[in-house]
Amino acid sequence: MSAKIIDGKKVAGITRDEVRQDVEDWLDAGNRPPFLQVLLVGNDPASNVYVGAKTRACKEVGIETDTHRLPDTVSAKELKKTIHRFNDDDSIDGILVQLPLPSHLSSHDVIEAIDHKKDVDGFHPMNVGRLTVGQPSFRSCTPAGIFELFKYYSIPTKGKHAVVVGASNIVGRPISIMLSKEDSEGKATTTICHKYTKDLTAHTISADILIVAAGQPNLVKGEMVKEGVVVVDVGINRVADETKEKGYTLVGDCHFESVQEKASWITPVPGGVGPMTVAMLMKNTLLAAKRSIYPE
Ligand code: NAD
């Protein structure tokens, strides 16, 4: 078997087109444009790239945005003061604090300072908790994007064995919650693996659906998966490559060549999950502007 490609770039383009149309309708109804406030602490090169991609996507769909930069020496008190100012500003619909933060700042503490009604990343405990118990919530963008891909390609999850490698608050945990829910989208039997999992292959080999979000290049190889598996590779890793102008190549967490020989579907890196994450952020920001999740 040679896997069919799950084209995240294409589906993200379709999603952004839908959001652009919805924003147009929203403006035609007499509303102001949605507004996303980004907060960027320090000067991490990868964070700059991600914020750049988010800002461009906002412009493309008609969402207004501003990036507020703070030095990497900013205190937690000062950072939270800025967040509280954005919380109180009615012209701001969504707030995004770009992660990771410098090590002296607790991301839990900072995320909790955001008004959960403006938490378009879906990381606030209120949104995670509401997702868990099936209440309307902002769903974190990468897991929500993965479900959009399943929907677009009519890939069923109901009754399947889904294995998630990685248990972070941003990707692994929320996608496993969504997959495991019996009363909404997932309906899968779900296994979560992490760095303390003994014999990873014993789990990955039985997956019908395998989500890999570990940040470890080539962690999953062809011999670790079964024929026909659906593979979603969330990993984005920079691997040194002198032949490239930038000096690195982007690779996922799976050894693409060997895994795609056995899989039925696979996401490439780049061009798989990454573009979907940004597209779902646009969707969440529009939901925030419309007060769809948390009506006033
Ligand atoms: P993280 O570092 O917060 O968490 C990594 C998880 O993987 C942990 O739970 C850890 O226990 C587990 N892990 C690490 N090594 C493992 C191993 N050998 N076996 C099993 N589990 C192992 O990472 P994160 O923020 O969840 O990101 C994971 C990857 O996904 C990174 O490469 C990141 O760049 C990428 N990412 C991509 C997107 C996107 O939009 N495509 C979004 C977020 C993160």
mmCIF file of C-alpha atoms and ligand atoms in Angstrom:
data_model
loop_
_atom_site.group_PDB
_atom_site.id
_atom_site.type_symbol
_atom_site.label_atom_id
_atom_site.label_comp_id
_atom_site.label_asym_id
_atom_site.label_seq_id
_atom_site.Cartn_x
_atom_site.Cartn_y
_atom_site.Cartn_z
ATOM 1 C CA MET A 1 0.000 0.000 0.000
ATOM 2 C CA SER A 2 1.169 3.541 -0.674
ATOM 3 C CA ALA A 3 -0.587 6.180 1.380
ATOM 4 C CA LYS A 4 -2.812 8.894 -0.027
ATOM 5 C CA ILE A 5 -1.714 12.338 1.050
ATOM 6 C CA ILE A 6 -3.828 14.350 3.466
ATOM 7 C CA ASP A 7 -3.281 17.776 1.925
ATOM 8 C CA GLY A 8 -3.451 20.225 4.817
ATOM 9 C CA LYS A 9 -2.380 23.131 2.640
ATOM 10 C CA LYS A 10 -5.385 22.600 0.363
ATOM 11 C CA VAL A 11 -7.930 22.063 3.164
ATOM 12 C CA ALA A 12 -6.544 25.064 5.088
ATOM 13 C CA GLY A 13 -7.025 27.178 1.939
ATOM 14 C CA ILE A 14 -10.659 26.025 1.725
ATOM 15 C CA THR A 15 -11.175 26.742 5.447
ATOM 16 C CA ARG A 16 -9.672 30.235 5.113
ATOM 17 C CA ASP A 17 -11.938 30.919 2.085
ATOM 18 C CA GLU A 18 -14.959 29.935 4.198
ATOM 19 C CA VAL A 19 -13.818 32.203 7.052
ATOM 20 C CA ARG A 20 -13.206 35.082 4.608
ATOM 21 C CA GLN A 21 -16.776 34.722 3.297
ATOM 22 C CA ASP A 22 -18.169 34.548 6.847
ATOM 23 C CA VAL A 23 -16.209 37.670 7.831
ATOM 24 C CA GLU A 24 -17.623 39.459 4.773
ATOM 25 C CA ASP A 25 -21.165 38.478 5.775
ATOM 26 C CA TRP A 26 -20.436 39.617 9.340
ATOM 27 C CA LEU A 27 -19.307 43.034 8.073
ATOM 28 C CA ASP A 28 -22.275 43.272 5.666
ATOM 29 C CA ALA A 29 -24.530 42.814 8.696
ATOM 30 C CA GLY A 30 -23.067 46.045 10.102
ATOM 31 C CA ASN A 31 -20.457 44.660 12.493
ATOM 32 C CA ARG A 32 -16.853 45.785 12.893
ATOM 33 C CA PRO A 33 -14.043 43.435 11.734
ATOM 34 C CA PRO A 34 -12.918 40.745 14.195
ATOM 35 C CA PHE A 35 -9.710 41.680 16.047
ATOM 36 C CA LEU A 36 -6.934 39.335 17.168
ATOM 37 C CA GLN A 37 -4.394 40.643 19.681
ATOM 38 C CA VAL A 38 -1.095 38.740 19.597
ATOM 39 C CA LEU A 39 1.435 38.970 22.420
ATOM 40 C CA LEU A 40 5.004 38.016 21.591
ATOM 41 C CA VAL A 41 7.584 37.820 24.370
ATOM 42 C CA GLY A 42 11.259 37.825 23.375
ATOM 43 C CA ASN A 43 12.757 37.121 19.997
ATOM 44 C CA ASP A 44 12.567 33.369 19.391
ATOM 45 C CA PRO A 45 13.104 32.847 15.605
ATOM 46 C CA ALA A 46 10.495 30.048 15.297
ATOM 47 C CA SER A 47 7.918 32.134 17.235
ATOM 48 C CA ASN A 48 8.551 35.038 14.867
ATOM 49 C CA VAL A 49 7.850 32.736 11.901
ATOM 50 C CA TYR A 50 4.611 31.412 13.476
ATOM 51 C CA VAL A 51 3.365 34.898 14.372
ATOM 52 C CA GLY A 52 4.183 36.047 10.827
ATOM 53 C CA ALA A 53 2.080 33.192 9.378
ATOM 54 C CA LYS A 54 -0.834 33.991 11.717
ATOM 55 C CA THR A 55 -0.705 37.708 10.884
ATOM 56 C CA ARG A 56 -0.694 36.999 7.124
ATOM 57 C CA ALA A 57 -3.654 34.625 7.501
ATOM 58 C CA CYS A 58 -5.588 37.310 9.435
ATOM 59 C CA LYS A 59 -5.031 39.825 6.630
ATOM 60 C CA GLU A 60 -6.130 37.266 4.040
ATOM 61 C CA VAL A 61 -9.494 36.604 5.726
ATOM 62 C CA GLY A 62 -10.261 40.170 6.825
ATOM 63 C CA ILE A 63 -9.413 39.834 10.524
ATOM 64 C CA GLU A 64 -7.605 42.816 12.005
ATOM 65 C CA THR A 65 -4.597 42.069 14.172
ATOM 66 C CA ASP A 66 -1.806 43.666 16.155
ATOM 67 C CA THR A 67 1.333 42.101 17.613
ATOM 68 C CA HIS A 68 2.378 43.535 20.969
ATOM 69 C CA ARG A 69 6.043 42.750 21.615
ATOM 70 C CA LEU A 70 7.570 42.541 25.076
ATOM 71 C CA PRO A 71 11.241 41.932 25.944
ATOM 72 C CA ASP A 72 12.246 38.468 27.190
ATOM 73 C CA THR A 73 13.099 40.066 30.539
ATOM 74 C CA VAL A 74 9.467 41.103 31.163
ATOM 75 C CA SER A 75 8.171 40.156 34.612
ATOM 76 C CA ALA A 76 5.119 37.933 35.088
ATOM 77 C CA LYS A 77 3.391 40.881 36.777
ATOM 78 C CA GLU A 78 4.003 43.220 33.833
ATOM 79 C CA LEU A 79 2.959 40.585 31.289
ATOM 80 C CA LYS A 80 -0.279 39.823 33.149
ATOM 81 C CA LYS A 81 -1.001 43.534 33.486
ATOM 82 C CA THR A 82 -0.822 43.805 29.704
ATOM 83 C CA ILE A 83 -3.117 40.770 29.312
ATOM 84 C CA HIS A 84 -5.654 42.260 31.759
ATOM 85 C CA ARG A 85 -5.651 45.464 29.678
ATOM 86 C CA PHE A 86 -6.465 43.409 26.563
ATOM 87 C CA ASN A 87 -9.141 41.469 28.492
ATOM 88 C CA ASP A 88 -10.886 44.752 29.360
ATOM 89 C CA ASP A 89 -10.689 46.176 25.833
ATOM 90 C CA ASP A 90 -14.004 45.554 24.061
ATOM 91 C CA SER A 91 -12.444 46.157 20.651
ATOM 92 C CA ILE A 92 -10.293 43.001 21.115
ATOM 93 C CA ASP A 93 -12.076 39.704 20.386
ATOM 94 C CA GLY A 94 -9.254 37.175 20.652
ATOM 95 C CA ILE A 95 -5.965 37.130 22.588
ATOM 96 C CA LEU A 96 -3.075 34.855 21.702
ATOM 97 C CA VAL A 97 0.138 34.620 23.719
ATOM 98 C CA GLN A 98 2.733 32.983 21.493
ATOM 99 C CA LEU A 99 4.423 30.010 23.198
ATOM 100 C CA PRO A 100 6.991 29.046 24.350
ATOM 101 C CA LEU A 101 7.631 31.748 26.931
ATOM 102 C CA PRO A 102 11.055 32.494 28.467
ATOM 103 C CA SER A 103 11.812 30.046 31.280
ATOM 104 C CA HIS A 104 11.202 32.511 34.148
ATOM 105 C CA LEU A 105 7.512 32.754 33.125
ATOM 106 C CA SER A 106 4.930 30.040 33.821
ATOM 107 C CA SER A 107 2.819 29.439 30.718
ATOM 108 C CA HIS A 108 0.012 28.010 32.948
ATOM 109 C CA ASP A 109 -0.079 31.196 34.954
ATOM 110 C CA VAL A 110 0.023 33.440 31.882
ATOM 111 C CA ILE A 111 -2.651 31.485 29.978
ATOM 112 C CA GLU A 112 -4.920 31.585 33.026
ATOM 113 C CA ALA A 113 -4.639 35.383 33.029
ATOM 114 C CA ILE A 114 -6.376 35.521 29.621
ATOM 115 C CA ASP A 115 -10.157 35.971 29.702
ATOM 116 C CA HIS A 116 -11.339 32.494 28.654
ATOM 117 C CA LYS A 117 -13.951 34.145 26.421
ATOM 118 C CA LYS A 118 -11.063 35.590 24.378
ATOM 119 C CA ASP A 119 -8.843 32.485 24.561
ATOM 120 C CA VAL A 120 -8.865 31.654 20.836
ATOM 121 C CA ASP A 121 -5.978 29.183 21.276
ATOM 122 C CA GLY A 122 -8.249 27.084 23.509
ATOM 123 C CA PHE A 123 -5.533 26.572 26.144
ATOM 124 C CA HIS A 124 -7.286 28.146 29.170
ATOM 125 C CA PRO A 125 -8.338 25.553 31.799
ATOM 126 C CA MET A 126 -11.942 26.748 31.427
ATOM 127 C CA ASN A 127 -11.912 25.852 27.714
ATOM 128 C CA VAL A 128 -10.045 22.580 28.260
ATOM 129 C CA GLY A 129 -12.454 21.657 31.065
ATOM 130 C CA ARG A 130 -15.527 22.535 29.038
ATOM 131 C CA LEU A 131 -14.188 20.531 26.098
ATOM 132 C CA THR A 132 -13.705 17.570 28.420
ATOM 133 C CA VAL A 133 -17.272 17.632 29.743
ATOM 134 C CA GLY A 134 -18.836 18.434 26.356
ATOM 135 C CA GLN A 135 -19.721 22.094 26.901
ATOM 136 C CA PRO A 136 -19.208 24.645 24.083
ATOM 137 C CA SER A 137 -15.591 25.846 24.211
ATOM 138 C CA PHE A 138 -12.758 27.175 22.119
ATOM 139 C CA ARG A 139 -11.067 23.991 20.900
ATOM 140 C CA SER A 140 -7.318 24.121 20.644
ATOM 141 C CA CYS A 141 -6.373 24.790 17.044
ATOM 142 C CA THR A 142 -4.120 21.852 16.117
ATOM 143 C CA PRO A 143 -6.514 19.115 17.348
ATOM 144 C CA ALA A 144 -9.485 20.956 15.818
ATOM 145 C CA GLY A 145 -7.550 21.179 12.534
ATOM 146 C CA ILE A 146 -6.894 17.428 12.588
ATOM 147 C CA PHE A 147 -10.638 16.779 12.933
ATOM 148 C CA GLU A 148 -11.311 19.111 9.984
ATOM 149 C CA LEU A 149 -8.915 16.982 7.918
ATOM 150 C CA PHE A 150 -10.742 13.796 8.950
ATOM 151 C CA LYS A 151 -14.035 15.428 7.987
ATOM 152 C CA TYR A 152 -12.780 16.649 4.604
ATOM 153 C CA TYR A 153 -11.342 13.254 3.628
ATOM 154 C CA SER A 154 -14.247 11.308 5.193
ATOM 155 C CA ILE A 155 -11.864 9.400 7.463
ATOM 156 C CA PRO A 156 -13.972 7.765 10.195
ATOM 157 C CA THR A 157 -12.780 7.611 13.801
ATOM 158 C CA LYS A 158 -15.826 5.913 15.347
ATOM 159 C CA GLY A 159 -14.951 2.554 16.878
ATOM 160 C CA LYS A 160 -11.325 2.778 15.696
ATOM 161 C CA HIS A 161 -8.262 2.345 17.867
ATOM 162 C CA ALA A 162 -6.599 5.750 17.972
ATOM 163 C CA VAL A 163 -3.090 5.974 19.381
ATOM 164 C CA VAL A 164 -1.687 9.370 20.297
ATOM 165 C CA VAL A 165 2.066 9.687 20.804
ATOM 166 C CA GLY A 166 2.669 12.779 22.937
ATOM 167 C CA ALA A 167 0.653 14.065 25.876
ATOM 168 C CA SER A 168 1.229 17.823 25.847
ATOM 169 C CA ASN A 169 -1.475 20.314 26.822
ATOM 170 C CA ILE A 170 -1.285 21.847 23.345
ATOM 171 C CA VAL A 171 -1.649 18.797 21.115
ATOM 172 C CA GLY A 172 -1.482 15.266 22.572
ATOM 173 C CA ARG A 173 -3.902 15.638 25.506
ATOM 174 C CA PRO A 174 -6.646 17.659 23.754
ATOM 175 C CA ILE A 175 -6.614 15.470 20.628
ATOM 176 C CA SER A 176 -6.865 12.357 22.801
ATOM 177 C CA ILE A 177 -9.830 13.870 24.678
ATOM 178 C CA MET A 178 -11.555 14.704 21.393
ATOM 179 C CA LEU A 179 -10.852 11.272 19.920
ATOM 180 C CA SER A 180 -12.055 9.425 23.022
ATOM 181 C CA LYS A 181 -15.362 11.260 23.494
ATOM 182 C CA GLU A 182 -18.271 8.901 22.895
ATOM 183 C CA ASP A 183 -20.918 11.627 22.638
ATOM 184 C CA SER A 184 -19.285 13.845 20.012
ATOM 185 C CA GLU A 185 -16.755 13.777 17.245
ATOM 186 C CA GLY A 186 -14.239 11.058 18.235
ATOM 187 C CA LYS A 187 -15.932 7.860 19.415
ATOM 188 C CA ALA A 188 -12.544 6.100 19.189
ATOM 189 C CA THR A 189 -10.867 3.791 21.674
ATOM 190 C CA THR A 190 -7.883 5.901 22.583
ATOM 191 C CA THR A 191 -4.397 5.151 23.871
ATOM 192 C CA ILE A 192 -2.040 7.945 24.933
ATOM 193 C CA CYS A 193 1.714 7.334 24.862
ATOM 194 C CA HIS A 194 4.442 9.572 26.228
ATOM 195 C CA LYS A 195 8.118 9.503 27.054
ATOM 196 C CA TYR A 196 7.577 7.016 29.913
ATOM 197 C CA THR A 197 5.683 4.553 27.714
ATOM 198 C CA LYS A 198 7.464 1.221 27.641
ATOM 199 C CA ASP A 199 7.674 -0.445 24.239
ATOM 200 C CA LEU A 200 6.107 2.250 22.060
ATOM 201 C CA THR A 201 5.808 -0.148 19.121
ATOM 202 C CA ALA A 202 3.484 -2.446 21.108
ATOM 203 C CA HIS A 203 0.976 0.442 20.984
ATOM 204 C CA THR A 204 1.645 2.055 17.596
ATOM 205 C CA ILE A 205 1.439 -1.291 15.785
ATOM 206 C CA SER A 206 -2.212 -1.728 16.816
ATOM 207 C CA ALA A 207 -3.321 1.782 15.795
ATOM 208 C CA ASP A 208 -5.982 2.305 13.136
ATOM 209 C CA ILE A 209 -5.351 6.013 13.573
ATOM 210 C CA LEU A 210 -1.937 7.214 14.719
ATOM 211 C CA ILE A 211 -1.345 10.803 15.805
ATOM 212 C CA VAL A 212 2.302 11.592 16.471
ATOM 213 C CA ALA A 213 3.124 14.795 18.375
ATOM 214 C CA ALA A 214 6.374 14.165 20.223
ATOM 215 C CA GLY A 215 8.828 16.574 18.624
ATOM 216 C CA GLN A 216 11.252 13.709 17.868
ATOM 217 C CA PRO A 217 12.382 13.355 14.244
ATOM 218 C CA ASN A 218 11.948 9.835 12.802
ATOM 219 C CA LEU A 219 10.464 8.488 16.058
ATOM 220 C CA VAL A 220 7.901 6.357 14.205
ATOM 221 C CA LYS A 221 9.189 4.106 11.423
ATOM 222 C CA GLY A 222 7.420 1.822 8.968
ATOM 223 C CA GLU A 223 7.972 -1.330 11.020
ATOM 224 C CA MET A 224 6.107 0.271 13.950
ATOM 225 C CA VAL A 225 2.747 0.614 12.152
ATOM 226 C CA LYS A 226 0.244 -1.771 10.620
ATOM 227 C CA GLU A 227 -1.005 -1.855 7.026
ATOM 228 C CA GLY A 228 -3.771 0.645 6.327
ATOM 229 C CA VAL A 229 -3.165 2.934 9.324
ATOM 230 C CA VAL A 230 -4.114 6.620 9.052
ATOM 231 C CA VAL A 231 -1.088 8.657 10.162
ATOM 232 C CA VAL A 232 -1.196 12.270 11.294
ATOM 233 C CA ASP A 233 2.306 13.615 11.825
ATOM 234 C CA VAL A 234 2.098 16.764 13.936
ATOM 235 C CA GLY A 235 5.837 17.101 14.572
ATOM 236 C CA ILE A 236 7.763 20.047 13.189
ATOM 237 C CA ASN A 237 11.491 19.542 13.673
ATOM 238 C CA ARG A 238 14.366 21.546 12.284
ATOM 239 C CA VAL A 239 17.124 19.169 11.199
ATOM 240 C CA ALA A 240 20.498 20.659 10.204
ATOM 241 C CA ASP A 241 20.963 20.536 6.433
ATOM 242 C CA GLU A 242 23.844 22.401 4.856
ATOM 243 C CA THR A 243 22.418 21.942 1.372
ATOM 244 C CA LYS A 244 19.509 24.235 2.293
ATOM 245 C CA GLU A 245 19.763 28.012 2.205
ATOM 246 C CA LYS A 246 18.362 28.276 5.736
ATOM 247 C CA GLY A 247 20.755 25.580 6.978
ATOM 248 C CA TYR A 248 17.947 23.204 8.042
ATOM 249 C CA THR A 249 15.142 21.019 6.707
ATOM 250 C CA LEU A 250 11.713 20.694 8.347
ATOM 251 C CA VAL A 251 10.780 17.116 9.142
ATOM 252 C CA GLY A 252 7.991 15.488 11.119
ATOM 253 C CA ASP A 253 8.111 12.830 13.831
ATOM 254 C CA CYS A 254 7.594 9.974 11.361
ATOM 255 C CA HIS A 255 10.042 8.471 8.901
ATOM 256 C CA PHE A 256 7.857 9.467 5.968
ATOM 257 C CA GLU A 257 9.166 7.076 3.287
ATOM 258 C CA SER A 258 8.799 3.858 5.307
ATOM 259 C CA VAL A 259 5.534 4.837 7.053
ATOM 260 C CA GLN A 260 3.785 5.934 3.872
ATOM 261 C CA GLU A 261 4.434 2.507 2.290
ATOM 262 C CA LYS A 262 2.105 0.937 4.863
ATOM 263 C CA ALA A 263 -0.348 3.715 5.690
ATOM 264 C CA SER A 264 -3.631 4.333 3.876
ATOM 265 C CA TRP A 265 -3.480 8.084 4.570
ATOM 266 C CA ILE A 266 -0.659 10.310 5.800
ATOM 267 C CA THR A 267 -0.025 14.003 6.438
ATOM 268 C CA PRO A 268 3.208 15.399 5.002
ATOM 269 C CA VAL A 269 5.532 17.760 6.877
ATOM 270 C CA PRO A 270 5.409 20.545 5.902
ATOM 271 C CA GLY A 271 1.974 21.020 4.335
ATOM 272 C CA GLY A 272 -0.042 18.756 6.643
ATOM 273 C CA VAL A 273 -1.238 19.793 10.076
ATOM 274 C CA GLY A 274 0.648 23.116 10.295
ATOM 275 C CA PRO A 275 -1.514 25.146 7.873
ATOM 276 C CA MET A 276 -4.673 23.745 9.513
ATOM 277 C CA THR A 277 -3.599 25.093 12.916
ATOM 278 C CA VAL A 278 -3.469 28.628 11.532
ATOM 279 C CA ALA A 279 -6.772 28.224 9.661
ATOM 280 C CA MET A 280 -8.536 27.052 12.846
ATOM 281 C CA LEU A 281 -7.181 30.079 14.702
ATOM 282 C CA MET A 282 -8.959 32.247 12.128
ATOM 283 C CA LYS A 283 -12.158 30.274 12.713
ATOM 284 C CA ASN A 284 -11.873 30.636 16.494
ATOM 285 C CA THR A 285 -11.257 34.395 16.226
ATOM 286 C CA LEU A 286 -14.414 34.821 14.173
ATOM 287 C CA LEU A 287 -16.342 32.724 16.730
ATOM 288 C CA ALA A 288 -14.979 35.028 19.442
ATOM 289 C CA ALA A 289 -16.074 38.151 17.546
ATOM 290 C CA LYS A 290 -19.556 36.689 17.080
ATOM 291 C CA ARG A 291 -19.659 35.676 20.785
ATOM 292 C CA SER A 292 -20.754 32.262 19.470
ATOM 293 C CA ILE A 293 -19.168 30.141 22.209
ATOM 294 C CA TYR A 294 -19.899 32.484 25.102
ATOM 295 C CA PRO A 295 -22.975 34.610 24.306
ATOM 296 C CA GLU A 296 -23.211 37.896 26.206
HETATM 297 P P1 NAD B 1 5.959 18.873 23.937
HETATM 298 O O1 NAD B 1 7.446 18.862 23.934
HETATM 299 O O2 NAD B 1 5.213 19.797 24.825
HETATM 300 O O3 NAD B 1 5.437 17.407 24.251
HETATM 301 C C1 NAD B 1 6.025 16.289 23.655
HETATM 302 C C2 NAD B 1 5.297 15.040 24.123
HETATM 303 O O4 NAD B 1 5.887 13.929 23.457
HETATM 304 C C3 NAD B 1 5.430 14.773 25.624
HETATM 305 O O5 NAD B 1 4.196 14.306 26.139
HETATM 306 C C4 NAD B 1 6.495 13.665 25.717
HETATM 307 O O6 NAD B 1 6.307 12.816 26.829
HETATM 308 C C5 NAD B 1 6.245 12.923 24.402
HETATM 309 N N1 NAD B 1 7.449 12.241 23.928
HETATM 310 C C6 NAD B 1 8.684 12.758 23.746
HETATM 311 N N2 NAD B 1 9.532 11.805 23.333
HETATM 312 C C7 NAD B 1 8.817 10.665 23.240
HETATM 313 C C8 NAD B 1 9.146 9.318 22.892
HETATM 314 N N3 NAD B 1 10.384 8.970 22.534
HETATM 315 N N4 NAD B 1 8.152 8.409 22.920
HETATM 316 C C9 NAD B 1 6.899 8.744 23.270
HETATM 317 N N5 NAD B 1 6.522 10.007 23.614
HETATM 318 C C10 NAD B 1 7.488 10.937 23.607
HETATM 319 O O7 NAD B 1 5.565 19.080 22.418
HETATM 320 P P2 NAD B 1 4.252 19.684 21.691
HETATM 321 O O8 NAD B 1 4.137 21.120 21.963
HETATM 322 O O9 NAD B 1 3.074 18.794 21.895
HETATM 323 O O10 NAD B 1 4.730 19.508 20.182
HETATM 324 C C11 NAD B 1 5.049 18.248 19.636
HETATM 325 C C12 NAD B 1 5.542 18.441 18.213
HETATM 326 O O11 NAD B 1 4.490 18.987 17.450
HETATM 327 C C13 NAD B 1 6.709 19.439 18.081
HETATM 328 O O12 NAD B 1 7.533 19.000 17.016
HETATM 329 C C14 NAD B 1 6.027 20.731 17.710
HETATM 330 O O13 NAD B 1 6.855 21.584 16.957
HETATM 331 C C15 NAD B 1 4.887 20.210 16.860
HETATM 332 N N6 NAD B 1 3.702 21.078 16.806
HETATM 333 C C16 NAD B 1 3.150 21.251 15.596
HETATM 334 C C17 NAD B 1 2.014 22.000 15.476
HETATM 335 C C18 NAD B 1 1.399 22.158 14.132
HETATM 336 O O14 NAD B 1 0.603 23.033 13.939
HETATM 337 N N7 NAD B 1 1.733 21.280 13.186
HETATM 338 C C19 NAD B 1 1.425 22.598 16.603
HETATM 339 C C20 NAD B 1 2.001 22.383 17.853
HETATM 340 C C21 NAD B 1 3.142 21.595 17.951
#
